[in-house]
């Protein structure tokens, strides 16, 4: 009898583990392709479109820290990068904090630079796991933001997908004095944060297959989960406009994070300052891939936020 009981428990734990892993695997929720194909396609599109951006626009690689800590800055020959009114967009890539990189992060340059001379797009390289821990990655993102604010006069829009959506929103919860800036000064310059399919609670990530590479600590989960931070402190240190986009064909857990985050911010935010947008007909991957298209809902919304 005891053996059966233990076996049942093991099976339940295995089932629970399987479900956690499924919730942390957006590739299993795509309506277009199977899990392998959707990731292959995603990687191909991001890489090819980034190469295309590099051939069509001026791309300069600059350091924001050590020689491996770099940002690709995309401009046109007409861009006045130092003008006050020039808008800067920082893109932070996804990949479960352990895949993709700077060479997959310039795919959405076309619709912004093709039409507007007063926009600069910056693509960020951070150390994906296992090279970088979450503490290192968050610090790199913050230092990249500081570098851009110190290097240019224009305002900044931060946009990220999936793990990058998490990193973008985590910028609301930084102590900027540690980076030599006043919080109020940062708030004035960051116009909007846009998360596409972001994860805001790292507890399920730590409990999933993703943690093999990430090796999250309990302290990192507590410090770097915006969804947990907002439950302790309803007003983030950085209160800027927020766009939270989620795909229709997205894991329930990913959807929950954006929905709950908006709800928990409600007391300290005007309704119109947190936009929750449901991307009908999209999955986790197409939701961001389509930012390379002018007529895509989210591209238009991003342009609106940049110039509002």
CSV table of C-alpha atoms in Angstrom, one decimal:
chain,number,residue,atom,x,y,z
A,1,UNK,CA,0.0,0.0,0.0
A,2,UNK,CA,2.8,2.4,1.0
A,3,UNK,CA,4.6,1.7,-2.3
A,4,UNK,CA,1.4,2.6,-4.3
A,5,UNK,CA,1.0,5.8,-2.3
A,6,UNK,CA,4.6,6.9,-3.0
A,7,UNK,CA,4.1,6.0,-6.7
A,8,UNK,CA,0.9,8.1,-6.8
A,9,UNK,CA,2.7,11.0,-5.2
A,10,UNK,CA,5.7,10.8,-7.6
A,11,UNK,CA,3.2,10.7,-10.6
A,12,UNK,CA,1.5,13.8,-9.2
A,13,UNK,CA,4.8,15.6,-8.8
A,14,UNK,CA,5.8,14.6,-12.3
A,15,UNK,CA,2.4,15.8,-13.7
A,16,UNK,CA,2.8,19.1,-11.9
A,17,UNK,CA,6.3,19.4,-13.2
A,18,UNK,CA,5.2,18.7,-16.7
A,19,UNK,CA,2.5,21.3,-16.5
A,20,UNK,CA,4.9,23.9,-15.1
A,21,UNK,CA,7.3,23.2,-18.0
A,22,UNK,CA,4.4,23.4,-20.5
A,23,UNK,CA,3.4,26.8,-19.1
A,24,UNK,CA,7.0,28.0,-19.5
A,25,UNK,CA,7.2,26.7,-23.1
A,26,UNK,CA,5.4,29.1,-25.4
A,27,UNK,CA,6.5,27.0,-28.4
A,28,UNK,CA,4.0,24.3,-27.3
A,29,UNK,CA,1.1,26.8,-27.6
A,30,UNK,CA,1.6,28.0,-31.2
A,31,UNK,CA,-1.3,27.4,-33.6
A,32,UNK,CA,0.9,27.7,-36.7
A,33,UNK,CA,3.7,25.2,-36.2
A,34,UNK,CA,5.0,22.5,-33.9
A,35,UNK,CA,7.3,23.5,-31.1
A,36,UNK,CA,10.6,22.8,-33.0
A,37,UNK,CA,9.4,24.5,-36.2
A,38,UNK,CA,8.1,27.6,-34.5
A,39,UNK,CA,11.4,28.2,-32.8
A,40,UNK,CA,13.4,27.5,-35.9
A,41,UNK,CA,11.3,30.0,-37.9
A,42,UNK,CA,11.5,32.6,-35.1
A,43,UNK,CA,15.3,32.4,-35.1
A,44,UNK,CA,15.5,32.5,-38.9
A,45,UNK,CA,13.2,35.6,-39.2
A,46,UNK,CA,15.0,37.5,-36.4
A,47,UNK,CA,18.5,36.8,-37.9
A,48,UNK,CA,17.6,37.5,-41.5
A,49,UNK,CA,15.6,40.7,-40.7
A,50,UNK,CA,18.4,42.0,-38.5
A,51,UNK,CA,20.9,41.4,-41.4
A,52,UNK,CA,18.6,43.2,-43.7
A,53,UNK,CA,18.4,46.2,-41.2
A,54,UNK,CA,22.2,46.2,-41.1
A,55,UNK,CA,22.5,46.4,-44.9
A,56,UNK,CA,19.8,49.1,-45.2
A,57,UNK,CA,20.7,51.4,-42.3
A,58,UNK,CA,23.8,52.6,-40.5
A,59,UNK,CA,24.6,50.3,-37.6
A,60,UNK,CA,27.4,51.2,-35.1
A,61,UNK,CA,28.4,48.9,-32.3
A,62,UNK,CA,29.2,50.8,-29.1
A,63,UNK,CA,30.2,49.7,-25.6
A,64,UNK,CA,28.1,50.4,-22.6
A,65,UNK,CA,30.5,48.6,-20.2
A,66,UNK,CA,33.2,46.1,-20.9
A,67,UNK,CA,34.2,45.2,-24.4
A,68,UNK,CA,31.6,42.4,-24.6
A,69,UNK,CA,28.8,44.7,-23.2
A,70,UNK,CA,27.7,46.3,-26.4
A,71,UNK,CA,24.8,48.1,-28.1
A,72,UNK,CA,24.1,48.2,-31.8
A,73,UNK,CA,22.8,51.7,-32.7
A,74,UNK,CA,20.8,52.0,-35.9
A,75,UNK,CA,20.4,55.4,-37.6
A,76,UNK,CA,19.9,56.8,-41.1
A,77,UNK,CA,22.2,59.3,-42.8
A,78,UNK,CA,19.6,62.0,-41.9
A,79,UNK,CA,19.4,61.2,-38.2
A,80,UNK,CA,20.5,63.9,-35.8
A,81,UNK,CA,21.4,61.5,-32.9
A,82,UNK,CA,22.2,64.3,-30.5
A,83,UNK,CA,19.1,66.4,-30.9
A,84,UNK,CA,16.8,66.9,-27.9
A,85,UNK,CA,13.8,65.9,-29.9
A,86,UNK,CA,15.3,62.7,-31.3
A,87,UNK,CA,13.6,59.6,-29.8
A,88,UNK,CA,15.6,56.6,-28.7
A,89,UNK,CA,14.2,53.1,-28.7
A,90,UNK,CA,16.0,50.3,-26.7
A,91,UNK,CA,15.1,46.8,-27.7
A,92,UNK,CA,15.8,43.9,-25.3
A,93,UNK,CA,15.6,40.4,-26.8
A,94,UNK,CA,13.9,37.3,-25.4
A,95,UNK,CA,15.0,33.7,-25.4
A,96,UNK,CA,14.3,32.7,-21.7
A,97,UNK,CA,17.4,34.7,-20.6
A,98,UNK,CA,19.5,32.0,-22.2
A,99,UNK,CA,19.2,32.3,-26.0
A,100,UNK,CA,19.3,34.8,-28.9
A,101,UNK,CA,21.5,37.9,-28.9
A,102,UNK,CA,22.3,41.3,-30.4
A,103,UNK,CA,22.4,39.8,-34.0
A,104,UNK,CA,18.8,38.8,-33.6
A,105,UNK,CA,17.7,42.2,-32.2
A,106,UNK,CA,17.5,44.6,-35.2
A,107,UNK,CA,14.6,43.0,-37.0
A,108,UNK,CA,12.1,45.8,-36.0
A,109,UNK,CA,14.3,48.7,-37.2
A,110,UNK,CA,12.6,49.2,-40.7
A,111,UNK,CA,9.2,50.6,-39.7
A,112,UNK,CA,10.8,53.1,-37.3
A,113,UNK,CA,13.8,54.3,-39.4
A,114,UNK,CA,12.2,53.9,-42.8
A,115,UNK,CA,9.6,56.5,-42.0
A,116,UNK,CA,11.1,58.8,-39.4
A,117,UNK,CA,14.4,60.6,-39.2
A,118,UNK,CA,14.1,61.5,-35.6
A,119,UNK,CA,14.2,58.0,-34.2
A,120,UNK,CA,17.3,55.9,-33.2
A,121,UNK,CA,17.0,52.2,-32.4
A,122,UNK,CA,19.4,50.5,-30.0
A,123,UNK,CA,19.7,46.7,-29.7
A,124,UNK,CA,21.2,45.4,-26.5
A,125,UNK,CA,23.6,42.5,-25.9
A,126,UNK,CA,23.4,41.0,-22.4
A,127,UNK,CA,25.1,37.9,-21.1
A,128,UNK,CA,22.6,35.1,-21.5
A,129,UNK,CA,22.7,32.2,-19.0
A,130,UNK,CA,24.8,30.3,-18.0
A,131,UNK,CA,27.3,33.1,-18.6
A,132,UNK,CA,25.2,35.7,-17.0
A,133,UNK,CA,23.0,35.2,-13.8
A,134,UNK,CA,19.8,37.1,-13.5
A,135,UNK,CA,21.6,39.6,-11.2
A,136,UNK,CA,24.2,40.2,-13.9
A,137,UNK,CA,21.6,40.5,-16.7
A,138,UNK,CA,19.4,43.0,-14.8
A,139,UNK,CA,22.5,45.1,-13.9
A,140,UNK,CA,23.6,45.1,-17.6
A,141,UNK,CA,20.2,46.3,-18.7
A,142,UNK,CA,20.2,49.1,-16.1
A,143,UNK,CA,23.7,50.2,-17.1
A,144,UNK,CA,22.7,50.2,-20.8
A,145,UNK,CA,19.8,52.5,-19.9
A,146,UNK,CA,22.1,54.8,-17.9
A,147,UNK,CA,24.6,54.8,-20.8
A,148,UNK,CA,21.8,55.9,-23.3
A,149,UNK,CA,20.5,58.5,-21.0
A,150,UNK,CA,24.0,59.9,-20.4
A,151,UNK,CA,25.0,59.8,-24.0
A,152,UNK,CA,22.0,61.4,-25.7
A,153,UNK,CA,19.6,64.2,-24.9
A,154,UNK,CA,16.4,62.6,-26.3
A,155,UNK,CA,13.8,60.6,-24.4
A,156,UNK,CA,13.8,56.8,-24.3
A,157,UNK,CA,11.3,54.0,-25.0
A,158,UNK,CA,12.2,50.6,-23.8
A,159,UNK,CA,10.8,47.6,-25.6
A,160,UNK,CA,11.3,43.9,-24.8
A,161,UNK,CA,10.0,40.5,-25.8
A,162,UNK,CA,9.4,37.6,-23.4
A,163,UNK,CA,12.5,37.5,-21.1
A,164,UNK,CA,13.2,41.0,-22.6
A,165,UNK,CA,9.7,42.1,-21.6
A,166,UNK,CA,10.6,41.1,-18.1
A,167,UNK,CA,13.9,43.0,-18.2
A,168,UNK,CA,12.1,46.1,-19.7
A,169,UNK,CA,9.5,46.2,-16.9
A,170,UNK,CA,12.1,45.4,-14.2
A,171,UNK,CA,13.6,48.8,-15.1
A,172,UNK,CA,10.6,50.3,-13.2
A,173,UNK,CA,11.9,48.8,-10.0
A,174,UNK,CA,15.6,49.8,-10.0
A,175,UNK,CA,17.3,52.0,-7.5
A,176,UNK,CA,18.8,54.5,-10.0
A,177,UNK,CA,20.9,56.2,-7.3
A,178,UNK,CA,23.1,53.1,-7.3
A,179,UNK,CA,23.9,54.0,-11.0
A,180,UNK,CA,24.6,57.6,-10.2
A,181,UNK,CA,21.2,59.0,-11.4
A,182,UNK,CA,18.3,60.5,-9.6
A,183,UNK,CA,15.1,58.5,-10.0
A,184,UNK,CA,13.1,61.6,-10.9
A,185,UNK,CA,15.5,62.4,-13.7
A,186,UNK,CA,15.2,58.9,-15.1
A,187,UNK,CA,11.4,59.0,-14.9
A,188,UNK,CA,11.4,62.3,-16.9
A,189,UNK,CA,13.3,60.7,-19.7
A,190,UNK,CA,11.7,57.3,-20.0
A,191,UNK,CA,8.6,57.8,-22.0
A,192,UNK,CA,7.2,54.3,-22.2
A,193,UNK,CA,8.0,50.7,-21.5
A,194,UNK,CA,6.6,48.2,-23.9
A,195,UNK,CA,6.5,44.5,-23.0
A,196,UNK,CA,5.5,41.9,-25.5
A,197,UNK,CA,4.6,38.6,-23.8
A,198,UNK,CA,6.7,39.4,-20.7
A,199,UNK,CA,7.1,37.3,-17.6
A,200,UNK,CA,6.8,39.2,-14.4
A,201,UNK,CA,7.0,36.5,-11.8
A,202,UNK,CA,10.2,34.4,-11.7
A,203,UNK,CA,8.9,31.7,-9.3
A,204,UNK,CA,7.4,29.5,-12.1
A,205,UNK,CA,10.6,30.0,-14.1
A,206,UNK,CA,12.7,28.8,-11.2
A,207,UNK,CA,10.4,25.8,-10.9
A,208,UNK,CA,10.7,24.9,-14.6
A,209,UNK,CA,13.2,23.4,-17.0
A,210,UNK,CA,14.5,26.9,-17.7
A,211,UNK,CA,16.2,27.0,-14.4
A,212,UNK,CA,18.8,24.4,-15.4
A,213,UNK,CA,20.7,27.2,-17.2
A,214,UNK,CA,19.5,30.1,-15.2
A,215,UNK,CA,20.1,28.8,-11.6
A,216,UNK,CA,17.9,31.4,-10.1
A,217,UNK,CA,18.2,32.0,-6.4
A,218,UNK,CA,15.3,32.7,-4.0
A,219,UNK,CA,16.7,36.2,-3.6
A,220,UNK,CA,16.7,36.8,-7.3
A,221,UNK,CA,13.1,35.7,-7.6
A,222,UNK,CA,12.2,38.1,-4.8
A,223,UNK,CA,14.2,41.1,-6.1
A,224,UNK,CA,13.5,40.7,-9.8
A,225,UNK,CA,9.8,39.8,-10.1
A,226,UNK,CA,7.8,42.9,-10.8
A,227,UNK,CA,4.6,41.0,-10.0
A,228,UNK,CA,5.9,40.3,-6.5
A,229,UNK,CA,7.4,43.8,-6.1
A,230,UNK,CA,4.1,45.5,-6.9
A,231,UNK,CA,2.3,43.5,-4.2
A,232,UNK,CA,4.7,44.9,-1.6
A,233,UNK,CA,4.8,48.4,-3.0
A,234,UNK,CA,1.8,49.4,-5.2
A,235,UNK,CA,3.7,52.3,-6.8
A,236,UNK,CA,6.9,51.5,-8.8
A,237,UNK,CA,9.8,53.8,-8.3
A,238,UNK,CA,9.6,54.5,-12.1
A,239,UNK,CA,6.0,55.4,-13.1
A,240,UNK,CA,6.0,55.7,-16.9
A,241,UNK,CA,3.5,54.8,-19.5
A,242,UNK,CA,3.2,51.0,-20.0
A,243,UNK,CA,2.2,48.9,-22.9
A,244,UNK,CA,1.6,45.2,-22.0
A,245,UNK,CA,1.0,43.1,-25.1
A,246,UNK,CA,0.0,39.4,-25.0
A,247,UNK,CA,-0.7,37.0,-27.9
A,248,UNK,CA,-3.9,35.1,-28.3
A,249,UNK,CA,-2.0,31.8,-28.5
A,250,UNK,CA,0.1,32.3,-25.4
A,251,UNK,CA,0.6,30.1,-22.3
A,252,UNK,CA,-2.0,30.9,-19.6
A,253,UNK,CA,0.8,31.7,-17.2
A,254,UNK,CA,2.3,34.3,-19.5
A,255,UNK,CA,-1.1,35.9,-19.9
A,256,UNK,CA,-1.7,35.9,-16.2
A,257,UNK,CA,1.5,37.9,-15.5
A,258,UNK,CA,0.4,40.9,-17.7
A,259,UNK,CA,-3.2,40.8,-16.7
A,260,UNK,CA,-2.3,40.7,-12.9
A,261,UNK,CA,0.4,43.3,-13.3
A,262,UNK,CA,-2.0,45.8,-14.8
A,263,UNK,CA,-4.6,45.1,-12.1
A,264,UNK,CA,-2.1,45.5,-9.3
A,265,UNK,CA,-0.9,48.8,-10.7
A,266,UNK,CA,-4.4,50.2,-11.0
A,267,UNK,CA,-4.4,52.1,-7.6
A,268,UNK,CA,-1.3,54.1,-8.6
A,269,UNK,CA,-1.8,54.5,-12.3
A,270,UNK,CA,-4.3,56.3,-14.5
A,271,UNK,CA,-6.3,53.8,-16.6
A,272,UNK,CA,-4.9,55.1,-19.9
A,273,UNK,CA,-1.3,54.8,-18.7
A,274,UNK,CA,-1.3,51.0,-18.6
A,275,UNK,CA,-2.4,49.6,-21.9
A,276,UNK,CA,-3.1,45.9,-22.0
A,277,UNK,CA,-3.3,44.8,-25.6
A,278,UNK,CA,-4.5,41.4,-26.8
A,279,UNK,CA,-2.8,40.5,-30.1
A,280,UNK,CA,-5.6,38.5,-31.8
A,281,UNK,CA,-4.5,35.6,-34.1
A,282,UNK,CA,-0.8,35.8,-32.9
A,283,UNK,CA,1.3,33.4,-30.9
A,284,UNK,CA,4.2,34.2,-28.6
A,285,UNK,CA,6.6,34.4,-31.5
A,286,UNK,CA,4.6,36.1,-34.3
A,287,UNK,CA,3.6,38.7,-31.7
A,288,UNK,CA,7.0,40.2,-31.9
A,289,UNK,CA,8.2,39.1,-35.3
A,290,UNK,CA,5.5,41.3,-36.9
A,291,UNK,CA,7.1,44.5,-35.5
A,292,UNK,CA,9.0,44.4,-38.8
A,293,UNK,CA,5.6,45.3,-40.5
A,294,UNK,CA,4.4,48.9,-40.7
A,295,UNK,CA,0.7,48.0,-40.6
A,296,UNK,CA,0.9,45.7,-37.6
A,297,UNK,CA,-1.2,46.8,-34.6
A,298,UNK,CA,1.7,46.8,-32.2
A,299,UNK,CA,4.0,48.6,-34.6
A,300,UNK,CA,1.4,51.4,-34.9
A,301,UNK,CA,0.9,51.5,-31.1
A,302,UNK,CA,4.7,51.7,-30.6
A,303,UNK,CA,5.0,54.6,-33.1
A,304,UNK,CA,2.1,56.3,-31.4
A,305,UNK,CA,3.9,56.1,-28.0
A,306,UNK,CA,7.2,57.2,-29.4
A,307,UNK,CA,5.6,60.4,-30.8
A,308,UNK,CA,2.8,61.1,-28.4
